[in-house]
CSV table of C-alpha atoms and ligand atoms in Angstrom, one decimal:
chain,number,residue,atom,x,y,z
A,1,MET,CA,-44.6,-24.5,-2.6
A,2,THR,CA,-48.1,-23.1,-2.6
A,3,ASN,CA,-49.8,-21.2,-5.3
A,4,ILE,CA,-53.5,-20.5,-6.1
A,5,MET,CA,-53.2,-21.3,-9.8
A,6,ALA,CA,-51.7,-24.7,-9.5
A,7,LYS,CA,-54.5,-26.7,-8.1
A,8,LYS,CA,-53.2,-30.2,-8.8
A,9,LYS,CA,-49.5,-30.0,-9.6
A,10,LYS,CA,-46.6,-28.2,-8.1
A,11,GLY,CA,-43.8,-29.1,-10.4
A,12,LYS,CA,-41.8,-27.3,-13.0
A,13,PRO,CA,-42.6,-27.1,-16.7
A,14,LEU,CA,-41.6,-30.0,-18.9
A,15,ILE,CA,-41.4,-29.0,-22.6
A,16,ASN,CA,-42.1,-31.3,-25.4
A,17,ARG,CA,-39.7,-30.1,-28.1
A,18,GLN,CA,-41.5,-32.0,-30.9
A,19,TRP,CA,-44.7,-30.2,-30.3
A,20,CYS,CA,-43.2,-26.7,-29.5
A,21,LYS,CA,-43.4,-24.3,-32.5
A,22,GLY,CA,-41.3,-21.6,-30.8
A,23,CYS,CA,-44.0,-19.0,-30.8
A,24,GLY,CA,-42.5,-17.4,-27.7
A,25,ILE,CA,-45.9,-16.9,-25.9
A,26,CYS,CA,-44.8,-18.9,-22.8
A,27,VAL,CA,-41.5,-16.9,-22.7
A,28,GLU,CA,-43.1,-13.5,-23.0
A,29,PHE,CA,-45.8,-14.0,-20.4
A,30,CYS,CA,-44.0,-16.0,-17.7
A,31,PRO,CA,-44.3,-13.8,-14.6
A,32,GLU,CA,-40.9,-14.8,-13.4
A,33,ASP,CA,-38.9,-14.7,-16.7
A,34,ALA,CA,-37.9,-18.3,-16.1
A,35,LEU,CA,-38.3,-19.5,-19.8
A,36,ALA,CA,-36.3,-18.7,-22.9
A,37,LEU,CA,-36.1,-19.9,-26.5
A,38,ASP,CA,-33.0,-21.9,-27.2
A,39,GLU,CA,-30.8,-21.8,-30.3
A,40,MET,CA,-33.3,-24.1,-32.1
A,41,GLU,CA,-36.1,-21.8,-31.2
A,42,LYS,CA,-37.7,-24.2,-28.8
A,43,ALA,CA,-38.9,-23.2,-25.3
A,44,ASN,CA,-36.6,-24.1,-22.5
A,45,LEU,CA,-36.7,-23.7,-18.7
A,46,ALA,CA,-33.5,-21.6,-18.8
A,47,TYR,CA,-33.8,-20.4,-15.1
A,48,PRO,CA,-35.4,-23.2,-13.2
A,49,ASP,CA,-34.8,-21.4,-9.9
A,50,LYS,CA,-36.9,-18.5,-10.9
A,51,CYS,CA,-40.0,-20.6,-11.7
A,52,ASN,CA,-42.7,-20.4,-9.1
A,53,GLY,CA,-44.8,-23.3,-10.5
A,54,CYS,CA,-47.8,-21.1,-11.3
A,55,GLY,CA,-48.7,-23.2,-14.3
A,56,MET,CA,-49.7,-20.3,-16.6
A,57,CYS,CA,-47.3,-21.4,-19.3
A,58,GLU,CA,-49.1,-24.8,-19.4
A,59,LEU,CA,-52.5,-23.0,-19.9
A,60,ARG,CA,-51.1,-20.5,-22.5
A,61,CYS,CA,-49.2,-22.8,-24.8
A,62,PRO,CA,-51.1,-23.1,-28.2
A,63,ASP,CA,-49.3,-26.3,-29.0
A,64,LEU,CA,-50.0,-28.5,-25.9
A,65,ALA,CA,-46.2,-28.6,-25.5
A,66,ILE,CA,-45.9,-27.7,-21.8
A,67,GLU,CA,-46.9,-29.7,-18.8
A,68,LEU,CA,-46.0,-29.1,-15.2
A,69,GLY,CA,-44.2,-32.2,-14.0
B,1,MET,CA,-47.6,-33.1,-25.8
B,2,GLY,CA,-48.4,-33.0,-22.1
B,3,ARG,CA,-49.2,-36.4,-20.8
B,4,ASP,CA,-52.4,-35.2,-19.1
B,5,LEU,CA,-54.0,-34.3,-22.4
B,6,GLU,CA,-52.7,-37.2,-24.4
B,7,LYS,CA,-55.8,-39.4,-23.9
B,8,TYR,CA,-58.0,-36.8,-25.5
B,9,LEU,CA,-56.2,-36.8,-28.8
B,10,ARG,CA,-56.1,-39.4,-31.5
B,11,PRO,CA,-52.8,-41.3,-31.4
B,12,GLU,CA,-51.9,-40.3,-35.0
B,13,VAL,CA,-52.0,-36.6,-34.2
B,14,LYS,CA,-48.4,-35.4,-34.0
B,15,SER,CA,-48.9,-31.6,-33.7
B,16,THR,CA,-51.6,-29.0,-33.6
B,17,PRO,CA,-52.9,-27.9,-37.0
B,18,PHE,CA,-52.4,-24.2,-36.5
B,19,CYS,CA,-49.8,-21.5,-37.4
B,20,PRO,CA,-47.2,-20.9,-34.6
B,21,GLY,CA,-48.8,-18.8,-31.8
B,22,CYS,CA,-52.4,-19.1,-33.0
B,23,GLY,CA,-55.0,-18.3,-30.4
B,24,HIS,CA,-57.1,-21.2,-31.5
B,25,GLY,CA,-54.3,-23.5,-30.2
B,26,ILE,CA,-54.7,-22.0,-26.7
B,27,LEU,CA,-58.5,-22.5,-27.0
B,28,MET,CA,-57.9,-26.2,-27.9
B,29,ASN,CA,-55.7,-26.6,-24.9
B,30,LEU,CA,-58.4,-25.0,-22.6
B,31,ILE,CA,-61.3,-27.0,-24.0
B,32,LEU,CA,-59.4,-30.2,-23.3
B,33,ARG,CA,-58.6,-29.0,-19.7
B,34,ALA,CA,-62.2,-28.2,-19.1
B,35,ILE,CA,-63.2,-31.7,-20.3
B,36,ASP,CA,-60.5,-33.2,-18.1
B,37,ASP,CA,-61.6,-31.2,-15.1
B,38,LEU,CA,-65.2,-32.5,-15.5
B,39,GLN,CA,-63.9,-36.0,-16.2
B,40,LEU,CA,-66.2,-36.3,-19.3
B,41,ARG,CA,-65.9,-39.4,-21.3
B,42,MET,CA,-64.9,-38.8,-24.9
B,43,ASP,CA,-67.0,-41.7,-26.1
B,44,GLU,CA,-70.1,-40.0,-24.8
B,45,MET,CA,-69.4,-36.8,-26.7
B,46,LEU,CA,-69.8,-35.5,-30.2
B,47,PHE,CA,-67.9,-32.5,-31.6
B,48,VAL,CA,-69.3,-30.7,-34.6
B,49,SER,CA,-67.4,-28.0,-36.6
B,50,GLY,CA,-67.9,-26.2,-39.9
B,51,ILE,CA,-65.1,-24.8,-42.1
B,52,GLY,CA,-62.3,-22.5,-41.1
B,53,CYS,CA,-59.2,-22.7,-38.8
B,54,ALA,CA,-61.3,-23.0,-35.7
B,55,ALA,CA,-63.1,-26.0,-37.2
B,56,TRP,CA,-59.8,-27.9,-36.9
B,57,ILE,CA,-59.7,-27.6,-33.1
B,58,PRO,CA,-61.8,-30.8,-32.7
B,59,SER,CA,-61.5,-32.4,-36.1
B,60,PRO,CA,-59.8,-34.7,-36.7
B,61,ASN,CA,-57.8,-34.3,-33.5
B,62,PHE,CA,-60.1,-35.1,-30.6
B,63,ASN,CA,-60.3,-38.8,-29.8
B,64,ALA,CA,-64.1,-38.8,-30.0
B,65,ASP,CA,-66.8,-38.7,-32.7
B,66,THR,CA,-66.1,-35.6,-34.7
B,67,LEU,CA,-68.3,-34.2,-37.5
B,68,HIS,CA,-66.6,-31.7,-39.9
B,69,THR,CA,-69.4,-30.2,-41.9
B,70,LEU,CA,-70.3,-27.6,-44.5
B,71,HIS,CA,-69.3,-24.0,-44.1
B,72,GLY,CA,-71.8,-22.3,-41.8
B,73,ARG,CA,-73.9,-25.5,-41.1
B,74,ALA,CA,-72.3,-26.9,-37.9
B,75,VAL,CA,-75.2,-25.9,-35.7
B,76,ALA,CA,-77.7,-27.4,-38.2
B,77,PHE,CA,-75.8,-30.7,-38.3
B,78,ALA,CA,-75.4,-30.7,-34.5
B,79,THR,CA,-79.2,-30.2,-34.1
B,80,GLY,CA,-79.9,-33.2,-36.2
B,81,ALA,CA,-77.3,-35.4,-34.4
B,82,LYS,CA,-78.7,-34.4,-31.1
B,83,MET,CA,-82.3,-35.2,-32.1
B,84,PHE,CA,-81.1,-38.7,-33.3
B,85,ASN,CA,-79.1,-39.4,-30.2
B,86,PRO,CA,-80.0,-37.1,-27.3
B,87,LYS,CA,-77.6,-38.9,-25.0
B,88,LEU,CA,-74.5,-37.6,-26.8
B,89,LYS,CA,-73.1,-34.4,-25.2
B,90,THR,CA,-72.9,-32.3,-28.3
B,91,MET,CA,-70.4,-29.5,-28.6
B,92,VAL,CA,-70.0,-27.2,-31.6
B,93,ILE,CA,-66.6,-25.6,-31.9
B,94,SER,CA,-66.2,-23.3,-34.9
B,95,GLY,CA,-65.2,-19.8,-35.9
B,96,ASP,CA,-66.9,-16.4,-36.1
B,97,GLY,CA,-67.1,-16.5,-39.9
B,98,ASP,CA,-68.6,-19.9,-39.9
B,99,LEU,CA,-71.0,-19.6,-36.9
B,100,ALA,CA,-72.0,-16.0,-37.0
B,101,SER,CA,-71.7,-14.8,-40.6
B,102,ILE,CA,-72.3,-17.7,-42.9
B,103,GLY,CA,-74.3,-19.7,-40.3
B,104,GLY,CA,-75.9,-16.8,-38.4
B,105,ASN,CA,-79.4,-18.0,-39.0
B,106,HIS,CA,-78.7,-21.4,-37.6
B,107,LEU,CA,-77.1,-19.9,-34.6
B,108,ILE,CA,-80.0,-17.6,-33.6
B,109,HIS,CA,-82.7,-20.2,-34.2
B,110,ALA,CA,-80.9,-22.9,-32.3
B,111,ALA,CA,-80.7,-20.4,-29.4
B,112,ARG,CA,-84.3,-19.4,-29.8
B,113,ARG,CA,-85.4,-23.1,-29.7
B,114,ASN,CA,-83.0,-23.7,-26.8
B,115,ILE,CA,-81.5,-26.8,-28.4
B,116,ASP,CA,-79.4,-28.7,-25.9
B,117,LEU,CA,-76.0,-27.8,-27.5
B,118,THR,CA,-72.8,-26.2,-26.3
B,119,VAL,CA,-71.5,-23.7,-28.9
B,120,ILE,CA,-68.0,-22.4,-28.6
B,121,CYS,CA,-67.3,-19.6,-31.0
B,122,ALA,CA,-63.7,-18.9,-31.6
B,123,ASN,CA,-63.7,-15.2,-32.7
B,124,ASN,CA,-60.5,-14.0,-34.3
B,125,MET,CA,-62.3,-11.2,-36.0
B,126,ILE,CA,-61.4,-12.3,-39.6
B,127,TYR,CA,-61.7,-15.1,-42.1
B,128,GLY,CA,-58.3,-16.7,-41.4
B,129,MET,CA,-58.1,-19.9,-43.5
B,130,THR,CA,-59.7,-18.5,-46.6
B,131,GLY,CA,-57.3,-15.6,-47.0
B,132,GLY,CA,-57.9,-12.9,-44.4
B,133,GLN,CA,-61.2,-11.4,-45.6
B,134,VAL,CA,-63.3,-9.0,-43.5
B,135,ALA,CA,-65.9,-10.7,-41.3
B,136,SER,CA,-69.0,-9.5,-39.6
B,137,THR,CA,-66.9,-9.5,-36.4
B,138,SER,CA,-64.0,-7.4,-37.7
B,139,PRO,CA,-63.5,-4.2,-35.7
B,140,VAL,CA,-64.0,-0.8,-37.4
B,141,GLY,CA,-60.8,0.2,-39.1
B,142,ALA,CA,-59.4,-3.4,-39.3
B,143,ILE,CA,-57.2,-3.9,-42.4
B,144,THR,CA,-58.1,-7.2,-44.1
B,145,SER,CA,-57.5,-8.5,-47.6
B,146,THR,CA,-60.9,-7.1,-48.7
B,147,THR,CA,-60.8,-3.9,-46.6
B,148,THR,CA,-57.4,-2.6,-47.5
B,149,GLU,CA,-58.2,0.9,-46.2
B,150,GLY,CA,-59.9,-0.3,-43.1
B,151,ASN,CA,-63.3,-1.9,-42.3
B,152,ILE,CA,-66.1,0.7,-42.3
B,153,TYR,CA,-68.8,-1.4,-40.7
B,154,ARG,CA,-69.4,-2.0,-37.0
B,155,PRO,CA,-69.0,-5.6,-35.8
B,156,PHE,CA,-71.7,-7.9,-34.4
B,157,ASP,CA,-71.9,-8.3,-30.7
B,158,LEU,CA,-72.4,-12.1,-30.7
B,159,CYS,CA,-73.3,-12.4,-27.1
B,160,LYS,CA,-76.0,-9.8,-27.4
B,161,LEU,CA,-77.3,-11.6,-30.5
B,162,VAL,CA,-77.7,-15.0,-28.9
B,163,LEU,CA,-78.9,-13.5,-25.6
B,164,GLY,CA,-81.6,-11.7,-27.6
B,165,ALA,CA,-82.5,-15.0,-29.2
B,166,GLY,CA,-83.0,-16.5,-25.7
B,167,ALA,CA,-79.9,-18.5,-24.9
B,168,PRO,CA,-79.8,-19.4,-21.2
B,169,TYR,CA,-76.0,-19.4,-20.8
B,170,VAL,CA,-74.0,-16.7,-22.5
B,171,ALA,CA,-70.4,-15.8,-21.7
B,172,ARG,CA,-67.4,-14.1,-23.4
B,173,TYR,CA,-63.8,-14.4,-22.4
B,174,SER,CA,-60.5,-14.1,-24.3
B,175,VAL,CA,-57.7,-16.7,-24.6
B,176,THR,CA,-55.7,-14.3,-22.4
B,177,GLN,CA,-58.1,-15.2,-19.5
B,178,PRO,CA,-57.4,-19.0,-19.4
B,179,VAL,CA,-58.7,-19.6,-15.8
B,180,SER,CA,-62.0,-17.8,-16.4
B,181,LEU,CA,-62.4,-19.4,-19.8
B,182,ILE,CA,-61.9,-23.0,-18.4
B,183,GLU,CA,-64.7,-22.2,-15.8
B,184,ALA,CA,-67.0,-20.8,-18.5
B,185,ILE,CA,-66.5,-23.8,-20.8
B,186,LYS,CA,-67.1,-26.2,-17.8
B,187,LYS,CA,-70.4,-24.3,-17.1
B,188,SER,CA,-71.4,-24.4,-20.7
B,189,LEU,CA,-70.9,-28.2,-20.7
B,190,THR,CA,-72.9,-28.7,-17.5
B,191,ILE,CA,-75.9,-26.4,-18.0
B,192,GLU,CA,-78.8,-27.9,-20.0
B,193,GLY,CA,-80.1,-26.1,-23.1
B,194,PHE,CA,-78.3,-23.9,-25.5
B,195,THR,CA,-75.1,-22.6,-24.0
B,196,PHE,CA,-72.8,-20.2,-25.8
B,197,VAL,CA,-69.2,-19.1,-25.1
B,198,GLU,CA,-67.7,-16.5,-27.4
B,199,VAL,CA,-63.9,-16.8,-27.2
B,200,LEU,CA,-61.8,-13.9,-28.3
B,201,SER,CA,-58.9,-15.4,-30.1
B,202,THR,CA,-56.0,-14.3,-32.3
B,203,CYS,CA,-54.9,-14.9,-35.8
B,204,PRO,CA,-51.3,-13.6,-36.0
B,205,THR,CA,-51.0,-14.8,-39.6
B,206,GLN,CA,-53.9,-13.1,-41.3
B,207,PHE,CA,-55.0,-10.4,-38.9
B,208,GLY,CA,-51.8,-9.6,-37.0
B,209,ARG,CA,-49.4,-9.1,-39.9
B,210,ARG,CA,-51.9,-6.8,-41.6
B,211,ASN,CA,-52.6,-4.7,-38.5
B,212,ARG,CA,-49.1,-4.1,-37.2
B,213,TYR,CA,-49.1,-6.8,-34.5
B,214,ASP,CA,-45.8,-8.3,-35.6
B,215,SER,CA,-45.7,-11.3,-33.4
B,216,PRO,CA,-48.2,-13.7,-31.7
B,217,THR,CA,-47.3,-12.1,-28.4
B,218,ASP,CA,-48.0,-8.6,-29.7
B,219,MET,CA,-51.5,-9.7,-30.8
B,220,LEU,CA,-52.2,-11.3,-27.4
B,221,THR,CA,-51.0,-8.2,-25.6
B,222,MET,CA,-53.4,-6.1,-27.7
B,223,LEU,CA,-56.2,-8.5,-26.9
B,224,LYS,CA,-55.4,-8.5,-23.2
B,225,GLU,CA,-55.4,-4.7,-23.1
B,226,SER,CA,-58.7,-4.4,-24.9
B,227,CYS,CA,-60.6,-6.7,-22.6
B,228,ILE,CA,-62.4,-5.3,-19.6
B,229,SER,CA,-64.9,-6.8,-17.1
B,230,LYS,CA,-68.6,-6.0,-16.9
B,231,GLN,CA,-67.9,-4.2,-13.6
B,232,GLU,CA,-65.1,-2.1,-15.1
B,233,ALA,CA,-67.3,-1.3,-18.1
B,234,GLU,CA,-70.0,0.2,-15.9
B,235,GLN,CA,-67.6,2.9,-14.7
B,236,LEU,CA,-66.7,4.0,-18.2
B,237,THR,CA,-68.3,6.6,-20.6
B,238,PRO,CA,-69.3,5.5,-24.1
B,239,GLU,CA,-66.2,7.3,-25.4
B,240,GLU,CA,-64.0,5.4,-23.0
B,241,LEU,CA,-65.6,2.2,-24.1
B,242,GLN,CA,-64.5,2.7,-27.7
B,243,GLY,CA,-62.3,-0.2,-28.7
B,244,LYS,CA,-62.9,-2.1,-25.5
B,245,VAL,CA,-64.4,-5.6,-25.4
B,246,ILE,CA,-66.5,-6.5,-22.4
B,247,THR,CA,-65.9,-10.0,-21.0
B,248,GLY,CA,-67.8,-12.0,-18.4
B,249,GLU,CA,-71.0,-13.9,-18.1
B,250,PHE,CA,-74.1,-12.2,-19.6
B,251,SER,CA,-76.5,-14.9,-18.6
B,252,ASP,CA,-75.7,-17.6,-16.1
B,253,GLY,CA,-78.3,-20.2,-17.0
B,254,GLY,CA,-79.8,-20.0,-13.6
B,255,ALA,CA,-76.6,-21.6,-12.1
C,301,LIG,S1,-45.9,-21.4,-25.9
C,301,LIG,FE1,-45.7,-23.6,-26.4
C,301,LIG,S2,-45.2,-23.6,-28.6
C,301,LIG,FE2,-44.9,-21.5,-27.9
C,301,LIG,S3,-42.7,-21.4,-27.4
C,301,LIG,FE3,-43.8,-22.0,-25.5
C,301,LIG,S4,-43.8,-24.2,-25.5
C,301,LIG,FE4,-43.3,-23.6,-27.6
C,302,LIG,S1,-44.9,-22.3,-14.1
C,302,LIG,FE1,-45.2,-20.1,-14.1
C,302,LIG,S2,-43.2,-19.3,-13.3
C,302,LIG,FE2,-42.8,-21.4,-14.0
C,302,LIG,S3,-42.2,-21.2,-16.1
C,302,LIG,FE3,-44.4,-21.5,-16.2
C,302,LIG,S4,-45.3,-19.4,-16.2
C,302,LIG,FE4,-43.1,-19.2,-15.6
C,303,LIG,S1,-54.5,-18.5,-40.3
C,303,LIG,FE1,-54.8,-17.4,-38.4
C,303,LIG,S2,-56.5,-18.5,-37.3
C,303,LIG,FE2,-55.7,-19.8,-39.0
C,303,LIG,S3,-54.2,-21.2,-38.0
C,303,LIG,FE3,-53.1,-19.4,-38.9
C,303,LIG,S4,-53.0,-18.0,-37.2
C,303,LIG,FE4,-54.6,-19.5,-36.6
């Protein structure tokens, strides 16, 4: 998979549930609607097939809770 | 926390210190990514902050020397520290209220004297931590705890201010422009002399809930829509520029 944003990594987002505060920023701004908040109000890669690996969720998370694996 | 940023935080830090969805958290993330991209060594850096929510970005979280100082005096402390140990890469990270209102004089004179400091000003247009009072950066019409019918004064243009005082590198981006912001922070850390990056940030708790931005994402959307580039601004009339914030590099430090 190639993408201009993801310079180093091409994986999918891994979410650290301890650090996530459920603000919804990653969910709202994901260009592919791949993320959702689960019943515990934590971010979750609900639709992994939709994710294009752009890495924007990693850059937008205010809680350092997302990393592309 | 993402493993790639883990080494930049003290091991005892278990979460960010901010309200959910705070723009300052995004800035914290991007500063660490800029440092990571440049492969800077944390033991060769000093982070100085004043008082306010933004002052908690580096202190006590970053795994480096951090100096959490008096309200408004971060630049003065940083100047002293730099004189004592010029080898330390010294970065001031603080808010608009701290750097531009209470500490405005320190800011302009450090720029005028071209002290070798990087100053990152997180501008959320309000005093967040102290209770949501109006700041010198609040937009006209902003509802704050001390301007309940709307702010009547025009805000400071911080980039013009430090540019006028002679700073060699001056840029402004919003936390909704993470890629540009990382590049600007990297430049500010690389160019010698007084470098200044104004970061438009959001305070959903104190600003958002008073000004009808009901969620952190609403506030970020508002900020995203109000930001335009220098090139776009040149095409607009003064009326069309009302309510817009111009982002970009205003002085590139000769780079
Ligand atoms: S942006 Fe970060 S803190 Fe907010 S919901 Fe997504 S993972 Fe959680
Ligand atoms: S990497 Fe991009 S597409 Fe995938 S979840 Fe994050 S923002 Fe969405
Ligand atoms: S009060 Fe505002 S600036 Fe301070 S942590 Fe909360 S949202 Fe962020």
